[in-house]
């Protein structure tokens, strides 16, 4: 415990929803819910306007729609959230070398280690300046807590929400904590909270009065001792700049249970590739491959396989995940699949067996390509110079006949290309899909975002960060002038306010 409130905790306010409101002027002041939009979707974040209706994180989206039917329901745009988070974390690192990120929108900062604060006055000034800088460069608000420990700083930021700052003076901790609910303390979830309630303990003050021995008897030694120390406001954990990742994983929940074994295998392969992308992006490799399967009855199975050494080879991870899937019974249906890698390392041990397999596969692909090329030449000779071969890839990179031109799994609109079918007639082209909240660009109207789509139409609102609320227009889903685009920055070069460097 410190004698000065020089540990800062920043928590961005309703982060995902606030980013959406900042980038979509027509949604400012409106109820915004970000999360999965399918029948089994879950709310990731709800704006404060939506929370007034009872909507909260981790709530099923279907329930949220019943509580707040007129809210704006949007898909998450994680690339944009990550970009904004990097800007905010950069501001924190200007204050101190000891910054401990907890998530994209939350972090601890040791102000004393950075020489930016040594007492209550300088800590408050630093916190207010940080909030102003975040507003200037992102257009968003964050809540700041300042205290002599990490636990109290986090409690303070929660009490300061939204868009506030609270400083807890050392020596006032017990007085401040006493009337608060026991759920305020880290590690006290619904189960522990209910257990304490049945024992007549609902506030932190009552927790402190119960005494260490009684709490140990109720919830066990390790948890009981920790609860008692937190009730007294005691926490000596340091701010740790680097938090080692323990695992990397991805998972998908499906709107309809999967029964087709081939489809399930395909999804596992796709998840394995996405997992390796994240693994490489973090600069790691891993030894243990983990498969997660949630079945139709909500039972969840995990299977794992440990390799001879760490790898970031997608072929190796795909093969291991496929082997693990063979040991799982999926006949009743699958609602969720996940692939993860644990036992992380910052180096890769080459797998000779995998390399030899990859070499054999490459040789087989070359042979198949040569055979295909020969067949194409033969067909071209038979049909005359310049004759098209159905299903062949054109020099301009056009997709093969019947193959999708986009992937809904990549966050973009899915579609298809028109190509002759077996009888020479054009096959039906799959309808392009536009997810609510995704970014688009129109050749004539410029940047906008999808408000909704259906019945062959997509509705787009044309506006961008910093602009007035835009107009709405409706197009055919296959309109050639409409295409997906990258998110625009929340604050343009001319919009950012100058930073106070005093």
CSV table of C-alpha atoms in Angstrom, one decimal:
chain,number,residue,atom,x,y,z
A,1,UNK,CA,0.0,0.0,0.0
A,2,UNK,CA,1.3,3.4,-0.9
A,3,UNK,CA,1.1,6.6,1.0
A,4,UNK,CA,0.0,8.5,-2.1
A,5,UNK,CA,-2.7,7.7,-4.8
A,6,UNK,CA,-0.2,7.2,-7.6
A,7,UNK,CA,-1.7,4.0,-9.1
A,8,UNK,CA,-4.1,4.9,-11.9
A,9,UNK,CA,-6.8,2.7,-13.4
A,10,UNK,CA,-8.4,3.7,-16.7
A,11,UNK,CA,-11.6,2.1,-17.9
A,12,UNK,CA,-13.0,3.4,-21.2
A,13,UNK,CA,-16.8,3.9,-21.0
A,14,UNK,CA,-18.9,1.3,-22.9
A,15,UNK,CA,-16.0,1.0,-25.2
A,16,UNK,CA,-17.3,-0.9,-28.3
A,17,UNK,CA,-20.7,1.0,-28.2
A,18,UNK,CA,-18.9,4.3,-27.7
A,19,UNK,CA,-16.7,3.7,-30.7
A,20,UNK,CA,-19.8,2.9,-32.8
A,21,UNK,CA,-21.5,6.1,-31.6
A,22,UNK,CA,-18.4,8.2,-32.4
A,23,UNK,CA,-18.1,6.7,-35.9
A,24,UNK,CA,-21.8,6.9,-36.7
A,25,UNK,CA,-23.1,10.4,-35.8
A,26,UNK,CA,-26.8,9.4,-36.2
A,27,UNK,CA,-26.4,6.9,-33.2
A,28,UNK,CA,-25.1,9.5,-30.7
A,29,UNK,CA,-27.4,9.6,-27.7
A,30,UNK,CA,-29.2,6.4,-29.0
A,31,UNK,CA,-29.4,2.9,-27.6
A,32,UNK,CA,-26.5,0.9,-29.2
A,33,UNK,CA,-25.9,-2.8,-28.7
A,34,UNK,CA,-22.8,-4.5,-30.1
A,35,UNK,CA,-22.5,-8.3,-30.3
A,36,UNK,CA,-23.6,-11.4,-32.1
A,37,UNK,CA,-26.7,-10.7,-34.2
A,38,UNK,CA,-27.8,-14.3,-34.8
A,39,UNK,CA,-30.3,-16.4,-32.8
A,40,UNK,CA,-27.5,-17.4,-30.4
A,41,UNK,CA,-25.7,-14.1,-30.3
A,42,UNK,CA,-24.5,-12.5,-27.1
A,43,UNK,CA,-24.2,-8.8,-26.2
A,44,UNK,CA,-20.6,-7.7,-26.0
A,45,UNK,CA,-21.2,-4.1,-25.0
A,46,UNK,CA,-24.3,-1.9,-24.5
A,47,UNK,CA,-24.3,1.9,-24.5
A,48,UNK,CA,-25.5,3.7,-21.4
A,49,UNK,CA,-28.7,4.5,-23.2
A,50,UNK,CA,-29.3,0.8,-23.8
A,51,UNK,CA,-28.5,-0.1,-20.2
A,52,UNK,CA,-31.5,2.0,-19.0
A,53,UNK,CA,-33.6,-0.8,-20.6
A,54,UNK,CA,-31.8,-3.5,-18.6
A,55,UNK,CA,-29.5,-4.6,-21.4
A,56,UNK,CA,-26.0,-5.6,-20.3
A,57,UNK,CA,-22.9,-7.5,-21.4
A,58,UNK,CA,-23.1,-11.3,-21.8
A,59,UNK,CA,-26.9,-11.1,-22.2
A,60,UNK,CA,-28.4,-13.1,-25.1
A,61,UNK,CA,-29.1,-10.8,-28.0
A,62,UNK,CA,-32.6,-12.2,-28.3
A,63,UNK,CA,-33.4,-11.1,-24.8
A,64,UNK,CA,-31.8,-7.7,-25.4
A,65,UNK,CA,-34.1,-7.2,-28.4
A,66,UNK,CA,-37.1,-7.9,-26.2
A,67,UNK,CA,-36.0,-5.4,-23.7
A,68,UNK,CA,-34.9,-2.7,-26.2
A,69,UNK,CA,-36.6,-3.4,-29.5
A,70,UNK,CA,-35.7,0.0,-31.0
A,71,UNK,CA,-32.0,-0.2,-30.3
A,72,UNK,CA,-29.3,-0.3,-33.0
A,73,UNK,CA,-27.8,-3.8,-33.1
A,74,UNK,CA,-24.4,-3.9,-34.7
A,75,UNK,CA,-21.7,-6.5,-35.3
A,76,UNK,CA,-18.3,-5.9,-33.6
A,77,UNK,CA,-15.6,-4.2,-35.6
A,78,UNK,CA,-12.5,-5.5,-33.7
A,79,UNK,CA,-10.0,-4.1,-36.1
A,80,UNK,CA,-11.2,-0.6,-35.4
A,81,UNK,CA,-11.4,-1.2,-31.6
A,82,UNK,CA,-7.9,-2.5,-31.7
A,83,UNK,CA,-6.7,0.6,-33.5
A,84,UNK,CA,-8.4,2.9,-31.0
A,85,UNK,CA,-7.0,0.9,-28.1
A,86,UNK,CA,-3.4,1.2,-29.4
A,87,UNK,CA,-3.8,5.0,-29.5
A,88,UNK,CA,-5.1,5.0,-25.9
A,89,UNK,CA,-2.4,2.7,-24.6
A,90,UNK,CA,0.2,4.9,-26.3
A,91,UNK,CA,-1.1,7.9,-24.2
A,92,UNK,CA,-0.7,5.7,-21.1
A,93,UNK,CA,2.9,4.8,-21.9
A,94,UNK,CA,3.7,8.5,-22.2
A,95,UNK,CA,2.9,8.7,-18.5
A,96,UNK,CA,4.9,5.7,-17.3
A,97,UNK,CA,6.9,2.7,-18.4
A,98,UNK,CA,4.8,0.6,-16.1
A,99,UNK,CA,1.5,0.1,-17.9
A,100,UNK,CA,-0.5,-3.1,-17.3
A,101,UNK,CA,-3.2,-3.6,-19.9
A,102,UNK,CA,-6.1,-5.8,-18.8
A,103,UNK,CA,-8.1,-5.7,-22.1
A,104,UNK,CA,-8.5,-3.4,-25.1
A,105,UNK,CA,-10.2,-0.7,-22.9
A,106,UNK,CA,-8.7,-1.1,-19.5
A,107,UNK,CA,-5.3,-0.7,-17.9
A,108,UNK,CA,-3.3,0.1,-14.7
A,109,UNK,CA,-0.6,2.7,-14.7
A,110,UNK,CA,2.1,3.3,-12.1
A,111,UNK,CA,2.4,7.1,-12.2
A,112,UNK,CA,5.2,7.2,-9.6
A,113,UNK,CA,7.4,5.0,-11.8
A,114,UNK,CA,7.0,7.5,-14.6
A,115,UNK,CA,7.8,10.5,-12.5
A,116,UNK,CA,4.4,12.1,-13.4
A,117,UNK,CA,2.8,12.1,-9.9
A,118,UNK,CA,4.0,11.8,-6.3
A,119,UNK,CA,1.1,13.1,-4.3
A,120,UNK,CA,-2.7,13.5,-4.5
A,121,UNK,CA,-2.5,16.9,-6.3
A,122,UNK,CA,-0.2,15.8,-9.1
A,123,UNK,CA,-2.0,12.5,-9.5
A,124,UNK,CA,-5.4,14.3,-10.0
A,125,UNK,CA,-3.8,16.7,-12.5
A,126,UNK,CA,-2.3,13.8,-14.4
A,127,UNK,CA,-5.6,12.0,-14.4
A,128,UNK,CA,-7.6,15.0,-15.7
A,129,UNK,CA,-5.0,15.7,-18.4
A,130,UNK,CA,-5.2,12.0,-19.5
A,131,UNK,CA,-9.0,12.2,-19.8
A,132,UNK,CA,-8.7,15.4,-21.9
A,133,UNK,CA,-6.0,13.8,-24.2
A,134,UNK,CA,-8.1,10.7,-24.8
A,135,UNK,CA,-11.1,12.9,-25.7
A,136,UNK,CA,-8.9,15.0,-28.0
A,137,UNK,CA,-7.4,12.1,-30.0
A,138,UNK,CA,-10.2,9.6,-30.0
A,139,UNK,CA,-13.4,11.6,-29.3
A,140,UNK,CA,-14.2,9.0,-26.5
A,141,UNK,CA,-14.5,9.3,-22.8
A,142,UNK,CA,-12.8,7.2,-20.1
A,143,UNK,CA,-13.2,6.9,-16.4
A,144,UNK,CA,-10.1,7.2,-14.1
A,145,UNK,CA,-9.6,5.9,-10.6
A,146,UNK,CA,-6.6,6.9,-8.5
A,147,UNK,CA,-5.5,5.2,-5.3
A,148,UNK,CA,-2.6,3.7,-3.4
A,149,UNK,CA,-3.4,0.2,-4.7
A,150,UNK,CA,-4.6,-1.6,-7.8
A,151,UNK,CA,-7.8,-2.9,-6.2
A,152,UNK,CA,-8.8,0.5,-4.9
A,153,UNK,CA,-7.9,2.3,-8.2
A,154,UNK,CA,-10.2,-0.2,-10.0
A,155,UNK,CA,-13.0,0.4,-7.5
A,156,UNK,CA,-12.5,4.2,-7.9
A,157,UNK,CA,-12.8,4.1,-11.7
A,158,UNK,CA,-16.0,2.0,-11.5
A,159,UNK,CA,-17.5,4.5,-9.0
A,160,UNK,CA,-16.4,7.4,-11.4
A,161,UNK,CA,-18.4,6.0,-14.4
A,162,UNK,CA,-19.3,7.4,-16.8
A,163,UNK,CA,-16.7,10.0,-17.8
A,164,UNK,CA,-15.5,10.8,-14.3
A,165,UNK,CA,-12.5,10.8,-12.0
A,166,UNK,CA,-12.3,9.6,-8.4
A,167,UNK,CA,-9.3,9.8,-6.2
A,168,UNK,CA,-9.2,7.8,-3.0
A,169,UNK,CA,-7.0,9.4,-0.4
A,170,UNK,CA,-4.9,6.9,1.6
A,171,UNK,CA,-6.4,6.4,5.0
A,172,UNK,CA,-10.0,6.7,3.8
A,173,UNK,CA,-10.3,3.3,2.2
A,174,UNK,CA,-12.3,1.5,4.9
A,175,UNK,CA,-14.7,4.4,5.2
A,176,UNK,CA,-15.3,4.4,1.5
A,177,UNK,CA,-15.6,0.6,1.0
A,178,UNK,CA,-17.8,-0.1,4.0
A,179,UNK,CA,-21.2,0.7,2.5
A,180,UNK,CA,-20.4,-0.9,-0.9
A,181,UNK,CA,-21.8,-4.3,-1.9
A,182,UNK,CA,-19.5,-7.3,-1.5
A,183,UNK,CA,-19.8,-7.7,-5.3
A,184,UNK,CA,-17.7,-4.6,-5.7
A,185,UNK,CA,-14.6,-6.6,-4.6
A,186,UNK,CA,-12.6,-8.4,-7.3
A,187,UNK,CA,-13.2,-12.2,-7.2
A,188,UNK,CA,-16.7,-11.9,-5.6
A,189,UNK,CA,-19.0,-13.3,-8.3
A,190,UNK,CA,-22.6,-14.4,-8.2
A,191,UNK,CA,-22.0,-17.7,-6.4
A,192,UNK,CA,-19.7,-16.2,-3.6
A,193,UNK,CA,-22.0,-13.2,-3.3
A,194,UNK,CA,-25.1,-15.4,-2.8
A,195,UNK,CA,-23.1,-17.6,-0.3
A,196,UNK,CA,-22.2,-14.5,1.7
A,197,UNK,CA,-25.8,-13.1,1.5
A,198,UNK,CA,-27.2,-16.3,3.0
A,199,UNK,CA,-24.8,-15.7,5.9
A,200,UNK,CA,-26.1,-12.2,6.3
A,201,UNK,CA,-23.1,-10.4,4.7
A,202,UNK,CA,-24.0,-8.0,1.9
A,203,UNK,CA,-21.7,-5.1,2.4
A,204,UNK,CA,-17.9,-4.7,2.5
A,205,UNK,CA,-18.2,-3.3,6.1
A,206,UNK,CA,-20.0,-6.5,7.2
A,207,UNK,CA,-17.3,-8.5,5.5
A,208,UNK,CA,-14.6,-6.8,7.5
A,209,UNK,CA,-16.6,-7.2,10.7
A,210,UNK,CA,-17.0,-10.9,10.2
A,211,UNK,CA,-13.3,-11.4,10.7
A,212,UNK,CA,-10.7,-13.5,8.9
A,213,UNK,CA,-11.4,-16.8,10.8
A,214,UNK,CA,-15.1,-16.7,10.0
A,215,UNK,CA,-14.5,-16.0,6.3
A,216,UNK,CA,-11.9,-18.8,6.1
A,217,UNK,CA,-14.5,-21.1,7.7
A,218,UNK,CA,-17.1,-20.0,5.1
A,219,UNK,CA,-15.2,-20.0,1.8
A,220,UNK,CA,-11.9,-21.7,2.5
A,221,UNK,CA,-8.5,-20.4,3.5
A,222,UNK,CA,-7.1,-18.9,0.3
A,223,UNK,CA,-10.3,-17.2,-0.6
A,224,UNK,CA,-11.2,-16.2,2.9
A,225,UNK,CA,-7.8,-14.6,3.7
A,226,UNK,CA,-8.0,-12.7,0.4
A,227,UNK,CA,-11.5,-11.4,1.0
A,228,UNK,CA,-10.6,-10.2,4.5
A,229,UNK,CA,-7.6,-8.2,3.2
A,230,UNK,CA,-9.7,-6.7,0.4
A,231,UNK,CA,-12.4,-5.7,2.9
A,232,UNK,CA,-9.8,-3.8,4.8
A,233,UNK,CA,-8.6,-2.2,1.6
A,234,UNK,CA,-5.2,-4.0,1.6
A,235,UNK,CA,-3.6,-4.8,-1.7
A,236,UNK,CA,0.2,-4.8,-2.3
A,237,UNK,CA,0.2,-6.1,-5.9
A,238,UNK,CA,2.6,-4.1,-8.2
A,239,UNK,CA,1.8,-2.9,-11.6
A,240,UNK,CA,3.3,-5.3,-14.1
A,241,UNK,CA,4.2,-4.0,-17.5
A,242,UNK,CA,4.3,-7.3,-19.4
A,243,UNK,CA,1.6,-9.9,-18.9
A,244,UNK,CA,2.7,-13.2,-20.6
A,245,UNK,CA,0.0,-14.7,-22.7
A,246,UNK,CA,-0.9,-18.2,-21.7
A,247,UNK,CA,-2.9,-19.3,-24.7
A,248,UNK,CA,-4.3,-18.2,-28.0
A,249,UNK,CA,-7.7,-19.4,-29.2
A,250,UNK,CA,-10.7,-18.7,-31.5
A,251,UNK,CA,-14.2,-20.1,-31.4
A,252,UNK,CA,-17.5,-19.7,-33.2
A,253,UNK,CA,-21.1,-20.3,-32.1
A,254,UNK,CA,-23.4,-21.4,-34.9
A,255,UNK,CA,-26.9,-20.1,-35.4
A,256,UNK,CA,-28.1,-23.7,-36.3
A,257,UNK,CA,-26.5,-26.9,-34.9
A,258,UNK,CA,-24.1,-28.5,-37.3
A,259,UNK,CA,-24.8,-32.2,-38.0
A,260,UNK,CA,-22.8,-32.7,-41.3
A,261,UNK,CA,-19.5,-34.2,-40.3
A,262,UNK,CA,-17.8,-32.8,-43.4
A,263,UNK,CA,-19.0,-29.3,-42.5
A,264,UNK,CA,-17.8,-29.7,-39.0
A,265,UNK,CA,-14.3,-30.8,-40.2
A,266,UNK,CA,-14.2,-27.8,-42.5
A,267,UNK,CA,-15.1,-25.4,-39.7
A,268,UNK,CA,-12.4,-26.9,-37.5
A,269,UNK,CA,-9.8,-26.4,-40.3
A,270,UNK,CA,-10.9,-22.8,-40.7
A,271,UNK,CA,-10.7,-22.1,-37.0
A,272,UNK,CA,-7.2,-23.7,-36.9
A,273,UNK,CA,-6.1,-21.3,-39.6
A,274,UNK,CA,-7.5,-18.3,-37.7
A,275,UNK,CA,-5.9,-19.4,-34.5
A,276,UNK,CA,-2.5,-19.6,-36.2
A,277,UNK,CA,-3.0,-16.1,-37.6
A,278,UNK,CA,-3.5,-14.8,-34.1
A,279,UNK,CA,-0.6,-16.9,-32.8
A,280,UNK,CA,1.8,-15.5,-35.4
A,281,UNK,CA,0.4,-12.0,-34.8
A,282,UNK,CA,1.4,-12.2,-31.1
A,283,UNK,CA,4.9,-13.5,-32.0
A,284,UNK,CA,4.4,-16.8,-30.4
A,285,UNK,CA,4.4,-20.5,-31.2
A,286,UNK,CA,2.8,-23.3,-29.1
A,287,UNK,CA,3.1,-27.0,-28.2
A,288,UNK,CA,-0.4,-28.0,-27.2
A,289,UNK,CA,-3.3,-27.9,-29.6
A,290,UNK,CA,-6.8,-27.8,-27.9
A,291,UNK,CA,-10.2,-28.5,-29.5
A,292,UNK,CA,-13.4,-27.3,-27.9
A,293,UNK,CA,-16.8,-28.7,-28.9
A,294,UNK,CA,-20.1,-27.7,-27.3
A,295,UNK,CA,-22.8,-30.1,-28.3
A,296,UNK,CA,-26.5,-29.7,-28.9
A,297,UNK,CA,-27.3,-30.4,-25.2
A,298,UNK,CA,-24.8,-27.7,-24.0
A,299,UNK,CA,-22.3,-30.3,-22.8
A,300,UNK,CA,-18.8,-29.0,-23.6
A,301,UNK,CA,-15.9,-31.3,-24.4
A,302,UNK,CA,-12.2,-30.4,-24.7
A,303,UNK,CA,-9.5,-32.5,-26.2
A,304,UNK,CA,-5.8,-31.7,-26.4
A,305,UNK,CA,-2.6,-33.0,-28.0
A,306,UNK,CA,0.9,-32.0,-27.1
A,307,UNK,CA,3.4,-31.9,-29.9
A,308,UNK,CA,7.1,-32.6,-29.8
A,309,UNK,CA,8.0,-28.9,-29.9
A,310,UNK,CA,6.3,-25.5,-30.3
A,311,UNK,CA,5.0,-24.7,-33.8
A,312,UNK,CA,3.2,-22.0,-35.7
A,313,UNK,CA,2.7,-24.1,-38.8
A,314,UNK,CA,-0.9,-24.0,-39.9
A,315,UNK,CA,-0.7,-27.4,-41.5
A,316,UNK,CA,0.5,-28.9,-38.2
A,317,UNK,CA,-2.2,-27.2,-36.2
A,318,UNK,CA,-4.9,-28.3,-38.7
A,319,UNK,CA,-3.8,-31.9,-38.7
A,320,UNK,CA,-3.7,-32.0,-34.8
A,321,UNK,CA,-7.2,-30.4,-34.6
A,322,UNK,CA,-8.5,-32.9,-37.1
A,323,UNK,CA,-7.1,-35.8,-35.1
A,324,UNK,CA,-8.7,-34.5,-32.0
A,325,UNK,CA,-12.1,-34.1,-33.7
A,326,UNK,CA,-12.1,-37.8,-34.7
A,327,UNK,CA,-12.3,-38.7,-31.0
A,328,UNK,CA,-15.4,-36.6,-30.4
A,329,UNK,CA,-19.0,-37.8,-31.0
A,330,UNK,CA,-20.9,-35.1,-32.9
A,331,UNK,CA,-23.9,-37.1,-34.1
A,332,UNK,CA,-26.4,-35.1,-32.0
A,333,UNK,CA,-25.3,-31.8,-33.4
A,334,UNK,CA,-22.7,-29.1,-32.6
A,335,UNK,CA,-23.5,-25.5,-31.5
A,336,UNK,CA,-19.9,-24.3,-30.9
A,337,UNK,CA,-16.4,-25.1,-32.0
A,338,UNK,CA,-13.1,-23.7,-30.9
A,339,UNK,CA,-9.4,-24.3,-31.6
A,340,UNK,CA,-6.6,-23.0,-29.3
A,341,UNK,CA,-2.9,-23.3,-28.7
A,342,UNK,CA,-1.3,-23.4,-25.3
A,343,UNK,CA,2.2,-23.9,-24.0
A,344,UNK,CA,3.3,-20.7,-25.8
A,345,UNK,CA,6.9,-19.9,-26.6
A,346,UNK,CA,8.6,-17.1,-28.6
A,347,UNK,CA,10.4,-19.5,-30.9
A,348,UNK,CA,9.5,-22.3,-33.3
A,349,UNK,CA,10.9,-25.8,-33.3
A,350,UNK,CA,10.8,-27.1,-36.8
A,351,UNK,CA,8.7,-30.3,-37.3
A,352,UNK,CA,10.6,-32.4,-39.8
A,353,UNK,CA,7.6,-34.8,-40.3
A,354,UNK,CA,5.3,-31.8,-41.0
A,355,UNK,CA,7.9,-30.4,-43.4
A,356,UNK,CA,8.1,-33.6,-45.3
A,357,UNK,CA,4.4,-33.9,-45.5
A,358,UNK,CA,4.2,-30.3,-46.7
A,359,UNK,CA,6.8,-31.0,-49.4
A,360,UNK,CA,4.8,-34.1,-50.5
A,361,UNK,CA,1.6,-32.0,-50.7
A,362,UNK,CA,3.4,-29.3,-52.7
A,363,UNK,CA,4.7,-31.8,-55.1
A,364,UNK,CA,1.2,-33.3,-55.5
A,365,UNK,CA,-0.3,-29.9,-56.1
A,366,UNK,CA,2.3,-29.1,-58.7
A,367,UNK,CA,1.6,-32.3,-60.5
A,368,UNK,CA,-2.2,-31.6,-60.4
A,369,UNK,CA,-1.6,-28.1,-61.7
A,370,UNK,CA,0.5,-29.4,-64.6
A,371,UNK,CA,-2.2,-31.9,-65.4
A,372,UNK,CA,-4.9,-29.2,-65.3
A,373,UNK,CA,-2.8,-26.9,-67.5
A,374,UNK,CA,-2.4,-29.7,-70.1
A,375,UNK,CA,-6.1,-30.4,-70.0
A,376,UNK,CA,-6.8,-26.7,-70.5
A,377,UNK,CA,-4.5,-26.5,-73.5
A,378,UNK,CA,-6.1,-29.5,-75.0
A,379,UNK,CA,-9.6,-28.0,-74.5
A,380,UNK,CA,-8.5,-24.6,-75.9
A,381,UNK,CA,-7.1,-26.4,-79.0
A,382,UNK,CA,-10.3,-28.2,-79.5
A,383,UNK,CA,-12.5,-25.1,-79.1
A,384,UNK,CA,-10.4,-22.8,-81.2
A,385,UNK,CA,-8.1,-19.9,-80.2
A,386,UNK,CA,-9.3,-18.0,-77.2
A,387,UNK,CA,-12.0,-20.5,-76.2
A,388,UNK,CA,-13.0,-20.2,-72.5
A,389,UNK,CA,-12.8,-23.3,-70.4
A,390,UNK,CA,-15.6,-23.6,-67.8
A,391,UNK,CA,-14.3,-23.4,-64.3
A,392,UNK,CA,-10.8,-22.2,-65.3
A,393,UNK,CA,-9.2,-19.2,-63.5
A,394,UNK,CA,-9.0,-16.2,-65.8
A,395,UNK,CA,-5.8,-14.2,-66.0
A,396,UNK,CA,-7.4,-11.2,-64.2
A,397,UNK,CA,-7.9,-13.3,-61.0
A,398,UNK,CA,-11.6,-13.9,-61.4
A,399,UNK,CA,-12.9,-16.7,-59.2
A,400,UNK,CA,-13.6,-20.2,-60.4
A,401,UNK,CA,-17.1,-20.9,-61.6
A,402,UNK,CA,-19.5,-21.3,-58.7
A,403,UNK,CA,-17.0,-20.2,-56.1
A,404,UNK,CA,-17.8,-17.4,-53.7
A,405,UNK,CA,-16.2,-14.0,-54.4
A,406,UNK,CA,-16.3,-13.0,-50.7
A,407,UNK,CA,-16.3,-14.7,-47.3
A,408,UNK,CA,-18.9,-13.8,-44.7
A,409,UNK,CA,-16.5,-15.2,-42.1
A,410,UNK,CA,-14.0,-12.5,-42.9
A,411,UNK,CA,-16.6,-9.8,-42.0
A,412,UNK,CA,-17.3,-8.8,-45.6
A,413,UNK,CA,-20.3,-9.4,-47.9
A,414,UNK,CA,-20.5,-12.8,-49.4
A,415,UNK,CA,-21.4,-13.3,-53.0
A,416,UNK,CA,-20.8,-15.3,-56.1
A,417,UNK,CA,-19.8,-15.1,-59.7
A,418,UNK,CA,-22.1,-15.9,-62.6
A,419,UNK,CA,-20.8,-18.9,-64.5
A,420,UNK,CA,-22.1,-21.5,-66.9
A,421,UNK,CA,-23.5,-24.6,-65.2
A,422,UNK,CA,-23.2,-28.2,-66.5
A,423,UNK,CA,-25.9,-27.5,-69.1
A,424,UNK,CA,-24.5,-24.2,-70.3
A,425,UNK,CA,-27.1,-22.1,-68.5
A,426,UNK,CA,-26.0,-19.6,-65.9
A,427,UNK,CA,-26.2,-20.9,-62.3
A,428,UNK,CA,-27.9,-19.0,-59.6
A,429,UNK,CA,-25.6,-16.5,-57.9
A,430,UNK,CA,-25.6,-16.5,-54.1
A,431,UNK,CA,-26.9,-13.3,-52.6
A,432,UNK,CA,-24.4,-10.9,-51.2
A,433,UNK,CA,-24.8,-10.5,-47.4
A,434,UNK,CA,-24.3,-7.2,-45.6
A,435,UNK,CA,-24.0,-7.3,-41.8
A,436,UNK,CA,-25.6,-4.4,-39.8
A,437,UNK,CA,-22.9,-2.0,-38.8
A,438,UNK,CA,-20.3,-2.9,-41.4
A,439,UNK,CA,-18.5,-0.3,-43.3
A,440,UNK,CA,-19.2,0.3,-47.0
A,441,UNK,CA,-18.2,2.7,-49.8
A,442,UNK,CA,-20.4,3.8,-52.7
A,443,UNK,CA,-19.0,5.1,-55.9
A,444,UNK,CA,-21.3,8.1,-55.9
A,445,UNK,CA,-22.3,8.7,-52.2
A,446,UNK,CA,-19.0,7.9,-50.5
A,447,UNK,CA,-18.5,6.1,-47.1
A,448,UNK,CA,-21.3,4.8,-45.0
A,449,UNK,CA,-22.5,1.9,-42.9
A,450,UNK,CA,-25.1,-0.8,-43.2
A,451,UNK,CA,-28.3,-0.2,-41.2
A,452,UNK,CA,-29.9,-3.5,-42.3
A,453,UNK,CA,-30.5,-5.8,-45.2
A,454,UNK,CA,-33.1,-8.3,-46.5
A,455,UNK,CA,-35.3,-9.3,-49.3
A,456,UNK,CA,-32.6,-8.5,-51.8
A,457,UNK,CA,-32.1,-4.9,-50.5
A,458,UNK,CA,-29.5,-3.3,-48.3
A,459,UNK,CA,-30.1,0.0,-46.5
A,460,UNK,CA,-27.0,2.3,-46.0
A,461,UNK,CA,-26.6,5.5,-44.0
A,462,UNK,CA,-24.0,7.7,-45.5
A,463,UNK,CA,-22.1,9.5,-42.8
A,464,UNK,CA,-18.7,9.5,-41.2
A,465,UNK,CA,-17.0,10.5,-37.9
A,466,UNK,CA,-17.3,14.3,-37.4
A,467,UNK,CA,-20.1,14.7,-39.9
A,468,UNK,CA,-23.7,15.6,-39.3
A,469,UNK,CA,-26.1,12.6,-39.2
A,470,UNK,CA,-26.3,11.3,-42.8
A,471,UNK,CA,-29.0,10.4,-45.2
A,472,UNK,CA,-30.3,6.8,-45.7
A,473,UNK,CA,-30.5,5.1,-49.1
A,474,UNK,CA,-31.5,1.6,-50.2
A,475,UNK,CA,-29.8,-0.4,-52.9
A,476,UNK,CA,-29.9,-3.9,-54.4
A,477,UNK,CA,-27.6,-6.2,-52.5
A,478,UNK,CA,-25.6,-6.8,-55.7
A,479,UNK,CA,-25.3,-3.1,-56.6
A,480,UNK,CA,-21.9,-3.0,-58.4
A,481,UNK,CA,-21.2,0.5,-57.1
A,482,UNK,CA,-21.4,-0.6,-53.4
A,483,UNK,CA,-18.5,-2.4,-51.8
A,484,UNK,CA,-17.1,-3.1,-48.3
A,485,UNK,CA,-14.5,-0.8,-47.0
A,486,UNK,CA,-12.1,-0.3,-44.0
A,487,UNK,CA,-13.3,1.7,-41.0
A,488,UNK,CA,-12.5,5.4,-41.0
A,489,UNK,CA,-10.5,6.9,-38.1
A,490,UNK,CA,-12.7,8.4,-35.3
A,491,UNK,CA,-10.9,11.7,-35.3
A,492,UNK,CA,-9.5,13.1,-38.6
A,493,UNK,CA,-6.2,15.0,-38.9
A,494,UNK,CA,-8.0,18.3,-38.7
A,495,UNK,CA,-10.3,17.4,-35.9
A,496,UNK,CA,-7.9,16.5,-33.1
A,497,UNK,CA,-7.5,19.2,-30.4
A,498,UNK,CA,-4.0,20.2,-29.5
A,499,UNK,CA,-2.6,18.3,-26.5
A,500,UNK,CA,-1.8,20.2,-23.3
A,501,UNK,CA,1.9,19.5,-22.8
A,502,UNK,CA,2.1,21.6,-19.7
